[in-house]
């Protein structure tokens, strides 16, 4: 974003000669020399800027001097002293001084034809004052932020750069196998899937790991968390520390404190999760902390403080806040079941961040698509990193300034679309599921007509783009082709659907082919293999489409289905999935499958037809990991009378599906019902049913 000389206070950035000075300590001089080198490397033929590096402070009273200093003892994160002819930039550490230098280069580039195409527009005004970062720890876990250079420019953190141990990976500290005494002791004996956090072997392994890999000076973060299960060690030492059968917090907290005292310059965190949800009873060391997940916190822009989930979350944060100095939030900024469709998160984060800060939160791990590409991830990374530094910044201005810089041809179109998406989310204030099916996406926030118009205009502008913008747009269009195909698929034979009814037969529309071909180009691009977190490989998705195209589509003689839960009598809004002529994708339960945790009664409204002898088919998805099991039994009911009953032995298994296929004498004057009873092996068993197909 362009910053005028008036906005930059009294220092004139347009002068052609600048003196660059620094404090005489080694780190300040090093960063300053790097800044000067960068300026000189970035000069173009049109640039007339002259840089004079002063090795002393003699130029501080001269005209047009920029002064750099690292001051670890300062109370604020950085200080700017801006007056006529002099700009002093003082930072608490070298990372902050580097970040300020990049912002300075970005601004100087506007006046002096510097090559700064790799730098985002600066949102700093370099006014005089002391400034603190809104958040101490700032990580948007998106693909751009996995680049160490980007983290330096945006002043963000990353799990790869800053963490010695991350997630549920504590076992990596053991050189060989985990010693027996470091395994959790339960009433059933030693458990290989959990650790004992009171064990001397566990402490020694962590201590040696840190000393051998990071020393005691370099600042690193370490996550000391149990494995991802609910097993708790109840050995004598853990019980003495306070462990119960459900809580491992006491032993974990004691280990955190012990490590924190040994390594005072490092940071030791755990997770408020499963067996460590409750806050410790002891006061924790200053360099310890906790991550608290927002998975159950409403994903709305506006927070309803009377909401039970909000109150539960706030209570948990306050409990931890009484014991630790550092509370970080593990938030969610992607749809993990659909990385490639546009997802609004910026307005929600800006607003919710203020609330979390009021509770004492000082850091964010924004869990996104990680190392997988997602549309607009560069824009989101920039905006989110800026908001964590200064939450008063305008989301719209940040989006526009970034798009104008990096998308000179398509930027206005892209920023208009993203801002529109965010505004729609503000207005609707929907609680957006971060594991959402495409049906939920279009019902919640993604207007199909608006998306299609954007997709078409972006295609039209693509040929005018050049160089890096062209590469970025090609990747973006390829990703959005997935969203376009999803619209084809879920609309069936409706407007923008993938098949047509021609002479009584269903035919796949030729409109699908260009979009399919575009998505097939995904291997051209790096980090572009998946459309969702779990599985979700694009080659599998494309093979489902090829299978769909290759098999004749059968016209379902069931015109409509009304599905209700037998136990509650409640009708399901997704009843249409059982009579929409859309075959389910066997690789993805979100694609065409009706999912229910209750036994179902399905009333079938038949079309007019003359045959009385037909075939009925029902296909079920089997996925034990997600509790999708074959039905216990299936009943076919005509005019209120059970005509036939089927069990598992009547189902034909093929891969991860089971099919019921039977002849049935029925006509449109009869009342046909199907009852599907869920598997009795588990109360949590689910039914995943495709079309109830009559032909």
XYZ file of C-alpha atoms in Angstrom:
695
model
C 0.000 0.000 0.000
C 1.412 3.385 -0.981
C 2.526 5.488 1.970
C 2.873 9.238 1.460
C 5.660 11.345 2.945
C 3.089 12.930 5.244
C 2.122 9.505 6.584
C 5.807 8.767 7.117
C 6.036 11.724 9.460
C 9.018 14.012 8.856
C 11.613 11.653 7.449
C 11.982 12.078 3.706
C 12.354 8.688 2.045
C 12.698 10.191 -1.400
C 16.153 11.724 -0.844
C 18.844 10.313 -3.135
C 21.559 9.905 -0.493
C 21.134 8.014 2.783
C 23.580 7.464 5.613
C 23.126 4.085 7.315
C 24.428 3.862 10.882
C 24.185 1.312 13.660
C 24.995 0.672 17.257
C 28.498 -0.698 17.721
C 27.504 -4.138 19.045
C 28.217 -7.075 16.743
C 24.603 -8.159 16.098
C 23.390 -4.634 15.277
C 26.261 -4.137 12.870
C 25.649 -7.503 11.210
C 21.949 -6.829 10.555
C 22.742 -3.304 9.353
C 25.386 -4.567 6.932
C 22.893 -7.107 5.575
C 20.391 -4.278 5.078
C 22.921 -2.203 3.123
C 23.904 -5.212 1.004
C 20.256 -5.865 0.203
C 19.669 -2.267 -0.863
C 22.668 -2.366 -3.179
C 21.642 -5.727 -4.666
C 18.117 -4.528 -5.264
C 19.055 -1.368 -7.193
C 17.853 -1.304 -10.780
C 19.217 0.752 -13.680
C 16.667 3.450 -12.921
C 17.683 3.722 -9.268
C 19.773 6.783 -8.299
C 19.836 6.071 -4.572
C 23.266 6.302 -2.918
C 23.846 4.445 0.336
C 26.716 5.446 2.633
C 27.412 2.972 5.435
C 28.761 4.650 8.533
C 30.841 2.501 10.869
C 30.400 5.063 13.644
C 27.534 7.117 14.969
C 29.036 10.322 13.564
C 26.235 10.726 11.047
C 23.429 10.602 13.614
C 23.158 14.367 13.547
C 23.600 14.544 9.773
C 20.794 14.816 7.274
C 19.042 11.658 6.086
C 20.448 9.080 8.496
C 18.828 5.719 9.235
C 20.075 4.158 12.477
C 19.687 0.498 13.561
C 20.095 -0.974 17.019
C 19.332 -4.197 18.890
C 18.475 -3.531 22.520
C 17.529 -6.775 24.376
C 16.713 -4.951 27.597
C 14.083 -2.625 26.112
C 10.549 -2.954 27.477
C 8.749 -2.851 24.103
C 9.254 -5.061 21.035
C 10.548 -2.141 18.971
C 10.838 1.626 18.964
C 10.770 4.157 16.113
C 12.181 7.675 16.407
C 11.144 9.603 13.345
C 12.207 13.211 12.896
C 13.368 15.409 10.070
C 16.559 13.976 8.617
C 16.792 11.050 11.035
C 15.068 7.708 11.444
C 16.115 5.475 14.355
C 14.933 1.856 14.433
C 15.534 -0.010 17.696
C 14.413 -3.615 18.204
C 14.481 -6.081 21.050
C 16.054 -8.841 18.952
C 17.661 -9.453 15.578
C 14.563 -11.116 14.070
C 12.476 -8.016 14.725
C 15.191 -5.717 13.360
C 15.386 -7.815 10.176
C 11.615 -7.616 9.780
C 11.681 -3.828 10.193
C 14.471 -3.706 7.595
C 12.338 -5.598 5.072
C 9.471 -3.189 5.656
C 11.876 -0.297 5.133
C 13.110 -1.763 1.840
C 9.522 -2.233 0.718
C 8.856 1.474 1.325
C 12.143 2.671 -0.174
C 11.365 0.631 -3.281
C 8.391 2.878 -3.978
C 10.676 5.913 -4.208
C 13.906 4.517 -5.657
C 13.096 1.772 -8.199
C 14.442 -1.017 -6.018
C 13.770 -4.620 -6.998
C 11.418 -5.644 -4.212
C 9.000 -7.935 -6.056
C 9.574 -10.591 -3.366
C 8.514 -8.294 -0.514
C 4.910 -7.719 0.512
C 3.673 -4.147 0.840
C 4.508 -2.598 4.190
C 1.646 -1.805 6.558
C 3.978 0.085 8.936
C 3.946 3.871 8.974
C 7.248 4.241 10.898
C 5.738 6.880 13.166
C 7.564 7.709 16.380
C 6.640 5.469 19.289
C 7.133 2.269 21.266
C 5.358 -0.756 19.782
C 4.500 -4.251 20.985
C 3.349 -7.227 18.956
C -0.226 -8.164 19.746
C 0.781 -11.837 19.818
C 4.085 -13.192 21.073
C 3.891 -16.407 19.010
C 2.510 -16.116 15.465
C 2.186 -19.044 13.084
C -0.179 -19.323 10.132
C 0.348 -23.001 9.256
C -0.046 -22.544 5.506
C 2.287 -23.503 2.672
C 3.940 -20.059 2.190
C 4.912 -19.982 5.863
C 6.905 -23.207 5.466
C 9.481 -21.109 3.581
C 12.055 -19.851 6.105
C 12.601 -16.696 4.030
C 8.890 -15.872 4.216
C 8.862 -16.333 7.996
C 11.757 -13.873 8.196
C 10.011 -11.302 5.995
C 6.629 -11.628 7.756
C 8.167 -12.162 11.201
C 6.226 -15.368 11.837
C 7.099 -18.618 13.562
C 6.937 -22.145 12.154
C 7.023 -25.660 13.543
C 10.002 -26.520 11.325
C 12.120 -23.521 12.291
C 11.248 -22.882 15.927
C 10.308 -26.216 17.496
C 12.663 -28.927 18.679
C 9.738 -31.214 19.556
C 6.279 -30.683 18.089
C 2.966 -32.470 18.564
C 2.734 -35.981 19.949
C 6.338 -36.784 19.068
C 8.087 -36.939 22.419
C 9.276 -40.495 21.773
C 11.783 -39.178 19.244
C 14.034 -38.140 22.151
C 14.869 -41.786 22.851
C 17.915 -42.909 20.878
C 16.840 -46.514 20.594
C 13.651 -48.053 21.916
C 11.775 -46.487 24.818
C 13.086 -48.015 28.099
C 10.610 -50.113 30.044
C 10.517 -47.676 32.977
C 9.686 -44.827 30.582
C 6.538 -46.655 29.470
C 3.277 -45.881 31.240
C 2.344 -48.317 33.997
C -1.390 -49.106 34.102
C -3.408 -51.720 36.030
C -2.864 -53.957 32.975
C 0.930 -53.557 33.059
C 3.318 -51.449 30.971
C 1.664 -49.782 28.002
C 3.693 -49.386 24.798
C 1.430 -46.600 23.543
C 2.019 -44.102 26.348
C 4.909 -42.665 28.361
C 5.627 -42.274 32.054
C 6.317 -38.576 32.624
C 7.740 -39.076 36.123
C 10.410 -41.497 34.963
C 14.059 -40.451 35.302
C 14.664 -42.185 31.971
C 12.127 -39.862 30.309
C 13.677 -36.734 31.813
C 17.234 -37.808 30.943
C 16.266 -38.587 27.345
C 14.666 -35.143 26.869
C 17.569 -33.376 28.583
C 20.171 -35.159 26.411
C 18.147 -34.523 23.257
C 18.026 -30.774 23.913
C 21.700 -30.506 24.879
C 22.877 -32.556 21.890
C 20.747 -30.834 19.260
C 20.143 -27.274 20.468
C 22.410 -26.456 23.390
C 21.337 -24.140 26.149
C 21.568 -20.789 24.347
C 19.570 -21.006 21.108
C 15.894 -20.205 21.766
C 13.614 -23.130 20.901
C 10.141 -24.386 21.746
C 9.493 -27.960 22.924
C 6.118 -29.671 23.196
C 5.930 -32.152 26.051
C 2.654 -33.925 25.402
C 1.323 -37.457 25.915
C 0.670 -39.658 22.909
C -2.718 -39.164 21.270
C -4.777 -41.460 23.517
C -6.366 -41.495 26.978
C -3.888 -43.809 28.695
C -2.460 -42.441 31.968
C 0.549 -43.712 33.875
C -0.333 -44.570 37.484
C 3.041 -45.812 38.704
C 4.029 -44.895 42.265
C 5.932 -41.777 41.143
C 3.094 -40.507 38.934
C 0.539 -41.121 41.688
C 2.763 -39.265 44.132
C 2.830 -36.319 41.718
C -0.960 -36.404 41.608
C -1.926 -38.479 38.564
C -5.352 -40.122 38.532
C -6.732 -42.725 36.148
C -8.019 -39.890 33.937
C -5.465 -37.109 34.433
C -1.779 -37.014 33.511
C -1.527 -33.253 34.088
C 0.392 -33.507 37.423
C 3.263 -35.635 36.068
C 3.461 -33.707 32.791
C 3.481 -30.375 34.658
C 6.289 -31.487 36.965
C 8.362 -32.579 33.965
C 7.705 -29.242 32.233
C 8.829 -27.311 35.302
C 11.941 -29.395 35.735
C 12.974 -28.879 32.105
C 12.120 -25.178 32.269
C 14.460 -24.700 35.232
C 17.249 -26.609 33.482
C 16.860 -24.658 30.217
C 15.629 -21.144 31.142
C 16.119 -19.764 27.603
C 13.893 -22.411 25.987
C 10.097 -22.697 26.067
C 8.247 -25.833 27.205
C 4.605 -26.338 26.278
C 1.988 -29.020 26.654
C -1.516 -29.388 25.185
C -4.820 -29.057 27.050
C -6.081 -32.244 25.456
C -7.436 -35.626 26.578
C -5.545 -36.529 29.784
C -3.922 -33.094 30.137
C -7.048 -30.983 29.692
C -7.278 -29.857 33.301
C -4.943 -27.123 34.487
C -2.089 -27.983 36.883
C -2.447 -27.363 40.600
C 1.113 -26.023 40.887
C 2.424 -22.669 39.688
C 4.365 -23.169 36.459
C 7.735 -21.695 35.500
C 7.720 -18.464 33.406
C 9.026 -20.270 30.300
C 6.271 -22.904 30.242
C 2.907 -22.721 28.553
C -0.040 -24.537 27.062
C -1.808 -24.865 23.731
C -5.609 -24.864 23.993
C -7.587 -26.069 20.988
C -10.593 -24.161 19.635
C -12.029 -27.253 17.923
C -15.262 -26.921 19.941
C -15.295 -23.115 19.927
C -17.918 -21.736 17.485
C -16.382 -20.742 14.134
C -18.497 -17.614 13.825
C -17.341 -14.056 13.175
C -19.381 -12.677 16.061
C -19.006 -14.414 19.430
C -22.081 -15.215 21.511
C -20.737 -15.104 25.062
C -23.828 -16.895 26.337
C -23.051 -19.914 24.153
C -22.174 -22.927 26.313
C -19.126 -23.834 24.196
C -17.804 -20.277 24.521
C -18.290 -20.335 28.288
C -16.631 -23.754 28.632
C -13.651 -22.622 26.583
C -13.285 -19.361 28.482
C -13.437 -21.193 31.799
C -10.671 -23.570 30.690
C -8.450 -20.707 29.540
C -8.922 -18.884 32.829
C -8.017 -22.002 34.797
C -4.760 -22.359 32.879
C -4.135 -18.622 33.019
C -3.903 -18.853 36.790
C -1.021 -21.327 36.493
C 1.008 -20.478 33.363
C 2.349 -17.272 31.837
C 1.950 -18.351 28.217
C -1.355 -19.468 26.728
C -1.315 -20.161 23.016
C -4.353 -21.040 20.941
C -4.461 -23.929 18.495
C -6.970 -22.502 16.032
C -8.277 -23.830 12.692
C -8.208 -21.817 9.457
C -8.969 -24.384 6.735
C -11.688 -26.816 5.765
C -9.766 -30.042 6.305
C -12.193 -31.978 4.125
C -11.776 -29.503 1.262
C -8.488 -27.634 0.937
C -9.198 -26.373 -2.596
C -12.522 -24.550 -2.326
C -12.413 -20.928 -1.105
C -12.732 -20.670 2.679
C -13.451 -17.442 4.608
C -11.442 -17.064 7.808
C -9.893 -13.582 7.908
C -12.824 -11.624 9.375
C -13.519 -14.397 11.850
C -9.917 -14.489 13.030
C -9.637 -10.705 13.342
C -12.711 -10.529 15.535
C -12.097 -13.649 17.625
C -8.457 -12.740 18.230
C -9.565 -9.728 20.287
C -11.675 -11.965 22.496
C -8.913 -14.527 22.988
C -6.458 -11.739 23.829
C -8.839 -10.471 26.501
C -8.598 -13.901 28.142
C -4.803 -13.676 28.310
C -3.867 -15.493 25.099
C -0.421 -14.517 23.768
C 0.104 -16.745 20.743
C -1.535 -18.619 17.891
C -0.814 -21.761 15.957
C -3.273 -21.319 13.082
C -3.706 -24.849 11.826
C -4.331 -24.703 8.083
C -3.578 -26.772 5.001
C 0.056 -26.965 6.122
C 2.376 -28.214 3.394
C -0.456 -28.636 0.875
C -1.466 -25.855 -1.493
C -4.767 -24.077 -0.976
C -6.215 -21.123 -2.939
C -5.222 -17.652 -1.711
C -2.833 -19.126 0.874
C -0.252 -16.415 0.133
C -2.815 -13.669 0.760
C -4.082 -15.339 3.937
C -0.562 -15.837 5.271
C 0.190 -12.135 4.779
C -3.078 -10.893 6.301
C -3.057 -13.260 9.280
C 0.579 -12.501 10.108
C -0.187 -8.764 9.997
C -3.265 -9.106 12.237
C -1.290 -11.004 14.863
C 1.125 -8.085 14.946
C -1.478 -5.323 14.788
C -5.159 -6.358 15.088
C -6.396 -2.852 14.287
C -5.336 -3.191 10.638
C -8.088 -3.341 8.018
C -8.551 -6.785 6.454
C -9.838 -5.199 3.248
C -6.870 -2.839 2.919
C -4.399 -5.642 3.567
C -6.021 -7.847 0.919
C -6.140 -5.056 -1.654
C -2.576 -3.907 -1.087
C -1.217 -7.456 -1.390
C -3.255 -8.248 -4.514
C -2.270 -4.972 -6.183
C 1.391 -5.796 -5.554
C 1.511 -9.438 -6.589
C -1.430 -9.681 -9.019
C -1.243 -6.542 -11.192
C -3.657 -7.941 -13.821
C -6.025 -10.059 -11.738
C -5.622 -8.410 -8.315
C -8.796 -6.327 -8.389
C -10.878 -9.363 -9.343
C -9.266 -11.579 -6.711
C -9.480 -9.043 -3.888
C -13.116 -8.283 -4.753
C -13.974 -11.988 -4.597
C -12.160 -12.632 -1.287
C -13.595 -9.510 0.347
C -17.079 -10.480 -0.865
C -16.637 -13.944 0.613
C -15.547 -12.452 3.945
C -18.406 -9.938 3.981
C -20.925 -12.694 3.282
C -19.484 -14.600 6.230
C -19.757 -11.521 8.459
C -23.396 -11.003 7.468
C -24.506 -14.606 7.854
C -22.359 -15.268 10.952
C -22.588 -18.981 10.194
C -20.765 -21.459 12.387
C -18.524 -22.861 9.642
C -17.490 -26.467 10.115
C -13.760 -27.033 9.588
C -14.598 -30.569 8.446
C -17.339 -29.659 5.998
C -18.794 -31.478 3.014
C -19.261 -29.538 -0.195
C -22.996 -29.526 0.480
C -22.284 -27.667 3.734
C -19.879 -25.307 1.948
C -22.472 -24.143 -0.589
C -25.244 -23.999 2.000
C -23.077 -22.027 4.420
C -20.992 -19.426 2.609
C -20.059 -20.176 -1.013
C -22.518 -18.665 -3.473
C -22.331 -20.832 -6.592
C -23.307 -18.156 -9.099
C -20.810 -15.695 -7.673
C -18.071 -18.309 -7.731
C -18.812 -19.283 -11.344
C -18.671 -15.660 -12.451
C -15.319 -15.221 -10.687
C -13.968 -18.461 -12.185
C -14.961 -17.418 -15.706
C -13.536 -13.889 -15.381
C -10.284 -15.246 -13.957
C -10.029 -17.562 -16.968
C -10.512 -14.587 -19.271
C -7.865 -12.462 -17.538
C -5.380 -15.309 -17.339
C -3.950 -14.679 -20.826
C -3.048 -11.092 -19.901
C -0.981 -12.127 -16.884
C 2.787 -12.545 -17.123
C 5.701 -14.133 -15.299
C 5.044 -15.024 -11.658
C 1.455 -13.810 -11.759
C 0.739 -16.144 -14.678
C 2.209 -19.095 -12.776
C 0.185 -18.230 -9.691
C -3.041 -17.845 -11.669
C -2.524 -21.152 -13.481
C -2.126 -22.900 -10.129
C -5.138 -21.075 -8.697
C -7.352 -21.924 -11.681
C -6.307 -25.563 -11.448
C -7.284 -25.649 -7.774
C -10.588 -23.884 -8.377
C -11.356 -26.412 -11.107
C -11.822 -28.886 -8.261
C -14.495 -26.581 -6.810
C -16.112 -26.295 -10.253
C -16.188 -30.093 -10.574
C -17.734 -30.328 -7.125
C -20.520 -28.063 -8.335
C -21.026 -30.234 -11.403
C -21.195 -33.335 -9.232
C -23.451 -32.133 -6.434
C -25.903 -30.413 -8.762
C -26.571 -33.646 -10.657
C -29.075 -32.844 -13.391
C -29.893 -29.413 -12.001
C -28.467 -26.171 -13.370
C -24.661 -26.431 -13.553
C -24.918 -30.201 -13.010
C -22.855 -32.954 -14.635
C -25.534 -34.983 -16.420
C -28.572 -34.463 -18.617
C -31.675 -36.543 -19.231
C -31.698 -37.302 -22.975
C -34.442 -39.507 -24.488
C -35.071 -41.145 -21.146
C -31.370 -41.818 -20.536
C -28.799 -40.071 -18.347
C -25.718 -38.731 -20.108
C -22.670 -36.960 -18.688
C -22.554 -33.401 -20.015
C -19.702 -32.454 -22.345
C -19.333 -29.274 -20.264
C -17.458 -31.310 -17.649
C -14.491 -32.261 -19.851
C -12.609 -28.909 -19.998
C -12.734 -28.576 -16.198
C -11.569 -32.163 -15.737
C -8.679 -31.536 -18.127
C -7.706 -28.419 -16.212
C -7.597 -30.292 -12.898
C -5.515 -33.028 -14.506
C -2.728 -30.444 -14.800
C -2.168 -30.486 -11.022
C 1.115 -32.534 -11.243
C 2.730 -29.459 -12.872
C 2.668 -27.673 -9.539
C 4.571 -28.261 -6.318
C 2.794 -29.254 -3.097
C -0.373 -29.918 -5.044
C -1.445 -33.535 -4.624
C -4.328 -33.478 -2.159
C -7.720 -31.846 -1.848
C -8.226 -32.770 1.813
C -6.325 -33.767 4.955
C -7.147 -37.475 5.229
C -6.288 -39.294 2.015
C -7.854 -37.010 -0.534
C -5.363 -37.541 -3.347
C -6.354 -35.787 -6.547
C -5.386 -38.750 -8.719
C -7.966 -40.831 -6.799
C -10.571 -38.090 -7.157
C -9.969 -37.891 -10.901
C -10.189 -41.676 -11.244
C -13.628 -41.505 -9.590
C -14.702 -39.080 -12.311
C -13.338 -41.341 -15.026
C -15.271 -44.243 -13.526
C -18.394 -42.101 -13.385
C -18.042 -41.225 -17.056
C -17.313 -44.777 -18.186
C -20.356 -46.483 -16.646
C -23.893 -45.954 -17.926
C -26.003 -43.966 -15.480
C -29.258 -45.664 -14.533
C -32.461 -43.623 -14.268
C -33.869 -44.145 -10.790
C -37.583 -44.968 -10.794
C -37.747 -43.551 -7.265
C -38.631 -39.899 -7.732
C -38.166 -38.795 -4.147
C -37.141 -40.218 -0.768
C -38.259 -39.132 2.678
C -35.815 -40.424 5.277
C -36.476 -40.361 9.007
C -34.686 -41.768 12.020
C -36.680 -44.659 13.451
C -35.832 -43.844 17.076
C -36.597 -40.109 17.027
C -38.937 -39.826 14.058
C -36.849 -36.912 12.827
C -36.686 -36.391 9.056
C -33.216 -35.887 7.540
C -32.631 -32.843 5.362
C -30.228 -34.844 3.176
C -32.916 -37.360 2.157
C -32.422 -36.309 -1.455
C -29.070 -38.133 -1.537
C -30.879 -41.461 -1.793
C -32.753 -40.557 -4.990
C -30.649 -37.959 -6.820
C -29.172 -40.284 -9.501
C -25.651 -39.381 -8.307
C -23.439 -42.422 -7.574
C -21.273 -42.030 -4.447
C -17.481 -41.903 -4.667
C -16.088 -44.913 -2.830
C -12.963 -42.960 -1.823
C -14.803 -40.134 -0.030
C -17.848 -40.419 2.235
C -18.692 -36.760 1.596
C -19.340 -37.524 -2.069
C -22.919 -38.746 -2.483
C -23.348 -40.768 0.724
C -26.059 -40.236 3.322
C -24.479 -40.687 6.760
C -26.548 -41.471 9.848
C -25.907 -42.715 13.350
C -29.474 -44.036 13.660
C -31.545 -46.751 12.019
C -33.562 -45.344 9.121
C -36.993 -45.596 7.578
C -37.041 -44.548 3.911
C -40.323 -43.743 2.199
C -39.935 -43.994 -1.586
C -42.120 -41.915 -3.911
C -42.187 -43.759 -7.247
C -42.340 -42.303 -10.739
C -45.081 -43.308 -13.161
C -44.029 -46.463 -14.936
C -45.734 -49.562 -16.354
C -43.389 -52.349 -15.175
C -44.347 -54.229 -12.051
C -41.127 -56.273 -11.823
C -38.013 -54.285 -11.007
C -34.572 -54.485 -9.431
C -33.720 -52.613 -6.244
C -30.132 -51.784 -5.257
C -28.590 -50.260 -2.168
C -24.870 -49.688 -1.696
C -23.170 -49.148 1.674
C -19.738 -47.689 2.358
C -17.588 -49.625 4.820
C -14.982 -47.631 6.733
C -14.229 -49.024 10.188
C -11.954 -46.115 11.077
C -14.923 -43.744 10.772
C -17.344 -46.345 12.253
C -19.194 -46.900 8.957
C -20.337 -50.518 9.193
C -22.658 -52.750 7.192
C -26.328 -52.679 8.294
C -27.537 -55.241 10.826
C -30.582 -55.896 8.653
C -32.645 -54.354 5.856
C -36.411 -54.646 5.444
C -38.450 -54.033 2.286
C -41.997 -52.976 3.133
C -44.934 -52.771 0.713
C -48.170 -51.131 1.826
C -47.058 -51.357 5.451
C -46.189 -55.067 5.323
C -42.636 -56.434 5.596
C -42.128 -58.400 2.376
C -38.460 -59.356 2.726
C -35.685 -59.112 5.286
C -31.970 -59.176 4.433
C -28.812 -59.520 6.510
C -25.067 -59.331 5.958
C -25.045 -62.629 4.030
C -27.258 -61.047 1.362
C -24.774 -58.223 0.734
C -22.159 -58.451 -2.010
C -18.804 -57.025 -0.968
C -16.586 -55.204 -3.475
C -13.611 -53.311 -2.080
C -14.891 -50.982 0.632
C -18.565 -51.221 -0.354
C -21.352 -53.759 0.188
C -24.263 -54.034 -2.232
C -27.789 -55.338 -1.824
C -29.325 -56.223 -5.199
C -32.696 -57.938 -5.355
C -35.667 -58.377 -7.664
C -38.804 -56.666 -6.473
C -42.384 -56.658 -7.722
C -43.739 -53.178 -7.129
C -45.699 -50.498 -8.984
C -46.246 -46.819 -8.472
C -49.621 -47.363 -6.822
C -47.994 -49.196 -3.919
C -46.327 -47.639 -0.908
C -42.683 -48.713 -0.826
C -40.587 -48.284 2.318
C -37.083 -49.441 3.165
C -35.842 -49.840 6.718
C -32.107 -49.956 7.375
C -31.012 -50.984 10.853
C -27.567 -49.907 11.947
C -24.949 -52.421 13.036
C -25.495 -53.558 16.624
C -21.760 -54.143 17.245
C -21.362 -50.543 18.404
C -23.671 -47.820 19.700
C -21.577 -45.375 17.670
C -21.886 -47.308 14.400
C -22.869 -45.280 11.336
C -24.814 -46.094 8.200
C -23.323 -44.736 4.973
C -25.806 -45.341 2.169
C -25.664 -44.391 -1.496
C -28.692 -44.283 -3.821
C -31.716 -46.481 -3.138
C -31.945 -47.411 -6.789
C -35.032 -48.881 -8.444
C -34.929 -49.770 -12.142
